[in-house]
Coordinates of C-alpha atoms and ligand atoms in Angstrom, one line a residue:
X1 CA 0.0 0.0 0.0
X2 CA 1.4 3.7 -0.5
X3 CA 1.7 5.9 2.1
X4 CA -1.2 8.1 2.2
X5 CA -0.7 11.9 2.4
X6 CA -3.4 14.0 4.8
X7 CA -3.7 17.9 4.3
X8 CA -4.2 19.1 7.6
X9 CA -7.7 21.4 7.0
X10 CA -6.2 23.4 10.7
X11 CA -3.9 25.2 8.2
X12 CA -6.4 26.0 5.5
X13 CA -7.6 29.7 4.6
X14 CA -11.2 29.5 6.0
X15 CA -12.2 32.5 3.9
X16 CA -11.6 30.4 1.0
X17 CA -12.4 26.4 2.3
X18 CA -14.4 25.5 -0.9
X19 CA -11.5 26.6 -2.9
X20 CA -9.2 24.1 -0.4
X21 CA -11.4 21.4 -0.9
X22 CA -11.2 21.4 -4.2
X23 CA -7.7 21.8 -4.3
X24 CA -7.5 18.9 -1.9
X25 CA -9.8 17.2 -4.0
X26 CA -7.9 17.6 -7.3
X27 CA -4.2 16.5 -5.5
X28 CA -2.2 13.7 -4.8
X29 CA -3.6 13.6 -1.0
X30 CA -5.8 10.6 -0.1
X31 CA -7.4 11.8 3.2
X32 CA -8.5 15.3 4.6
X33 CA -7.2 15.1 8.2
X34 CA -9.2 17.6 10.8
X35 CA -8.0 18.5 14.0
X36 CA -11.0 19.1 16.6
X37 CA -9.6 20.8 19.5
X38 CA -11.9 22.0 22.9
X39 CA -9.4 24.6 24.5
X40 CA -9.0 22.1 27.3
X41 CA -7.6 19.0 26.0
X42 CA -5.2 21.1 24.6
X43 CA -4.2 25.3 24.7
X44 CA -6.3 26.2 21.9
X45 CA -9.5 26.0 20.3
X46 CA -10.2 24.9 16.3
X47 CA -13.3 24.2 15.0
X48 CA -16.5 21.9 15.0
X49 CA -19.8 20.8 13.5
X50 CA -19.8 23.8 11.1
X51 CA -16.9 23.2 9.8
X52 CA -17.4 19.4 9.6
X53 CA -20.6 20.1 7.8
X54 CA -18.7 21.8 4.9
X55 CA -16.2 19.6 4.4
X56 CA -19.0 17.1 4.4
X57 CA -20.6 19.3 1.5
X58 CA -17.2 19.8 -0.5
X59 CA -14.6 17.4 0.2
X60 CA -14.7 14.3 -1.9
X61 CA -11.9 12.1 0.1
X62 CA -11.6 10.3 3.3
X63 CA -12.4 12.6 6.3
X64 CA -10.1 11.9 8.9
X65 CA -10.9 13.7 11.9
X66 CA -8.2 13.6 14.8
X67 CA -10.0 14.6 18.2
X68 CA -8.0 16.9 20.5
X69 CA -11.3 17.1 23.1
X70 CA -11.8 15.4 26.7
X71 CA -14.5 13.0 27.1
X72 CA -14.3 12.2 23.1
X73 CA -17.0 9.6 24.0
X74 CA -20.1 12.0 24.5
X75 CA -19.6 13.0 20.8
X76 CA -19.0 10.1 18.8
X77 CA -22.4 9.4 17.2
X78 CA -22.5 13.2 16.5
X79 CA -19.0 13.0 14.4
X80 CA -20.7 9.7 12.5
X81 CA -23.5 12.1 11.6
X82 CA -21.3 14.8 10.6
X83 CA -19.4 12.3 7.9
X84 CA -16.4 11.6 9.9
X85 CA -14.6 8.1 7.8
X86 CA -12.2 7.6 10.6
X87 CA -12.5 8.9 14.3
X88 CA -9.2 9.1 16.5
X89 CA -9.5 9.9 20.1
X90 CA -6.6 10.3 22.4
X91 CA -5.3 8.0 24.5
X92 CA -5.0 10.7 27.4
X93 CA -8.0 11.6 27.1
X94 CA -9.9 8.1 27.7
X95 CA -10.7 6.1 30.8
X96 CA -12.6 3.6 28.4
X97 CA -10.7 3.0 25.4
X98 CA -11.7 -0.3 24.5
X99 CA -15.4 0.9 24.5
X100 CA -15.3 4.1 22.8
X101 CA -13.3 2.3 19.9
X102 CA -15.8 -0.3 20.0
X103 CA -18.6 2.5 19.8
X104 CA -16.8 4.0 16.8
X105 CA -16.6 1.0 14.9
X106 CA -20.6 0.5 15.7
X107 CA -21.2 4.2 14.3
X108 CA -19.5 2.6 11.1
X109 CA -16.0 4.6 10.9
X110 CA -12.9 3.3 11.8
X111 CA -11.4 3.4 15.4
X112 CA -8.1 5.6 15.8
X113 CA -5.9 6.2 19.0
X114 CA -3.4 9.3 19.1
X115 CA -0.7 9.1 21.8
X116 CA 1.3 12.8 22.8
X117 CA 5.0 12.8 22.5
X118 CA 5.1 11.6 25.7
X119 CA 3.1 8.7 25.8
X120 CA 4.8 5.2 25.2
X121 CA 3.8 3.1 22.9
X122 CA 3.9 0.2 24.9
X123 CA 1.1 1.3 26.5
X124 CA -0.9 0.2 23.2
X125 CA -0.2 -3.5 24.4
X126 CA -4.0 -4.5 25.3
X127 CA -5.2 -2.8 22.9
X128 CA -3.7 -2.6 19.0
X129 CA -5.9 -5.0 18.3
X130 CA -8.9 -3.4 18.6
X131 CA -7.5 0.0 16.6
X132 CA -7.8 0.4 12.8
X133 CA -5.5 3.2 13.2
X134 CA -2.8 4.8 15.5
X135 CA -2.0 8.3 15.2
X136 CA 2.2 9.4 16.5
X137 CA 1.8 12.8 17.3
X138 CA 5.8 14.3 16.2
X139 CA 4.5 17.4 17.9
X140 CA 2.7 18.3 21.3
X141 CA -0.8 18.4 19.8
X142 CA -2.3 22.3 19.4
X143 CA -1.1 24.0 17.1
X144 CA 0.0 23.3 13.3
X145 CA 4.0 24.9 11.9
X146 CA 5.9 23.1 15.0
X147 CA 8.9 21.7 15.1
X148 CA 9.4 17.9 14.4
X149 CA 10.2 15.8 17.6
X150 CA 12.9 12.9 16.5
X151 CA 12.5 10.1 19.0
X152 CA 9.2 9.8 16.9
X153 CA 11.5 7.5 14.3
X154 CA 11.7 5.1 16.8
X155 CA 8.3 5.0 18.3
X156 CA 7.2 4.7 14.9
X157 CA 9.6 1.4 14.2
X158 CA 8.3 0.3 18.1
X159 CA 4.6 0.0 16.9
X160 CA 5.2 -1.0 13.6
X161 CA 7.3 -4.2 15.4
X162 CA 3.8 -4.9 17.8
X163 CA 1.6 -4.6 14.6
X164 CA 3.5 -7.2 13.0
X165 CA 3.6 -9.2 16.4
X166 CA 0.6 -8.9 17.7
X167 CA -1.2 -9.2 14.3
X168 CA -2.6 -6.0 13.9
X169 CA -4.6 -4.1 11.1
X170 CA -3.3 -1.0 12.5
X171 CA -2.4 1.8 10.3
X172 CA 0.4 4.5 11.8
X173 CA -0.1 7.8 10.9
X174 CA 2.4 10.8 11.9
X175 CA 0.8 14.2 12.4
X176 CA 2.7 17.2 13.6
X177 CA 6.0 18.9 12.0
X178 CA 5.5 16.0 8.7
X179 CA 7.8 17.9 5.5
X180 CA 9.8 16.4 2.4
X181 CA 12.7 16.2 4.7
X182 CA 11.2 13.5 7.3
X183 CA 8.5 12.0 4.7
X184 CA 10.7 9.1 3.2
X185 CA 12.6 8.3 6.8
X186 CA 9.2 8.2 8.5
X187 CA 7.8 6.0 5.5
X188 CA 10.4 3.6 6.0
X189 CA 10.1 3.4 9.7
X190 CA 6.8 2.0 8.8
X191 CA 4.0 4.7 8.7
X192 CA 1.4 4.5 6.4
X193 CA -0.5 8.6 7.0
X194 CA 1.5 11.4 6.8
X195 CA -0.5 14.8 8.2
X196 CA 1.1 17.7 6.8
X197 CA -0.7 21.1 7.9
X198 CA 2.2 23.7 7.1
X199 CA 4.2 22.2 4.9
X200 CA 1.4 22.2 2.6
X201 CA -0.7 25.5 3.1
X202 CA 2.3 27.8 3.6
X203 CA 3.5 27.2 0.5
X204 CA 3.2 29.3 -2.9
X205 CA 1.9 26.2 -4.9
X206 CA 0.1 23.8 -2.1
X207 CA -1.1 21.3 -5.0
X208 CA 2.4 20.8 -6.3
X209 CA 3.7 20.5 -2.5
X210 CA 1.4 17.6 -1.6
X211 CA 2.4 15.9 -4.8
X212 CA 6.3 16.4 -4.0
X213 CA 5.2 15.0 -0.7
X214 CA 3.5 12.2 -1.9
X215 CA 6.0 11.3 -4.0
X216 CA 8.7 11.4 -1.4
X217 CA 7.1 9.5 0.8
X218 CA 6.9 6.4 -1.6
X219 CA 10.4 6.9 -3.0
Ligands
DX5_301 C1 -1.6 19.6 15.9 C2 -2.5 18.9 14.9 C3 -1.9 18.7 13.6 C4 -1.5 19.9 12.8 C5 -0.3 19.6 12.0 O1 -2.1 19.6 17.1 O2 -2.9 17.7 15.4 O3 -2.7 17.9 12.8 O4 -2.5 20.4 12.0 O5 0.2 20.7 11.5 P1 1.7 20.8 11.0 O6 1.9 19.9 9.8 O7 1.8 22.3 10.5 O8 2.6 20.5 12.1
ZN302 ZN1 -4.0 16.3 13.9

């Protein structure tokens, strides 16, 4: 499978997120990824249902929505409704992990867990084989333009060693600080999402960046 490139919509003019989508629509990415954050989970406050419901009307991909909230469990049937493909709560965040991925799965998207910088992998032990997808966040989750943290590499290569072992589905996805210069490393280490926020939008030609990207990644 080819590694699958994610536009992060956080760093998307939202005077202008029709003409995104279509960009988005018309590149090399294969998934929209959208950061929900509720100002307590983490520093700072994105977006919601509004939002949702216009990338529901205009984006023609996957919608891969990456919830930075507390208590993600009180809103997954409402991110099912809104069109979400694939829901990823944090790890942090939830007591109940095993049911709220189960609950996702019966609201008919697929179950993702993110883990901060901080958080082992190992912890994923109990539980890998109930995810469709786990999401390494390279950055401390808030804000999009950050710095890259390194010892993601090797937590990458950890979980993609317990996928194989433990017979996992799992995708890995990478979100925060994702460029050309980490895409191929990160790909190799074994992830299968790259996120890429501003390394796509701060660039003059964003739908000739996420084609670069893609290509990099499966170089
Ligand atoms: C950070 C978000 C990321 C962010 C990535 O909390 O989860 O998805 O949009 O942005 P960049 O690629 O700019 O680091
Ligand atoms: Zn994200």
């Amino acid at each position: 499978m080819s590694v699958i490139i994610a536009p992060s919509v956080l760093s998307a003019d939202f005077g202008n997120l029709q003409r995104d989508c279509e960009m988005i629509n018309q590149s090399d990415a294969g998934w929209y990824h959208v950061d929900v954050m509720d100002g307590v989970f983490v520093p700072n406050i994105s977006f919601g249902f509004p939002v949702m419901n216009v990338l529901k009307k205009h984006a023609s991909k996957t919608l891969d929505v990456h919830l930075m909230i507390v208590e993600p469990e009180r809103y997954i049937q409402r991110f099912a409704e809104a069109g979400a493909d694939v829901l990823t709560v944090h790890y942090e965040a939830s007591t109940h992990l095993h049911r709220s991925l189960a609950e996702i799965r019966k609201q008919g998207m697929k179950a993702g867990v993110a883990l901060n910088p901080h958080t082992p992998v190992s912890l994923l032990h109990d539980i890998i084989q109930d995810c469709d997808l786990v999401l390494i966040m390279s950055v401390n989750p808030g804000f999009g333009g950050q710095a890259f943290i390194e010892n993601t590499y090797r937590k990458v290569s950890e979980l993609k060693e317990m996928i194989l072992q433990r017979n996992s589905q799992a995708l890995i996805e990478v979100d925060g600080g994702v460029s050309e210069s980490n895409a191929l490393a990160l790909a190799k280490a074994g992830a299968d999402v790259l996120v890429a926020g501003n390394a796509v939008f701060a660039t003059p030609d964003p739908l000739a960046t996420i084609a670069a990207l893609h290509k990099t990644a499966n170089s």
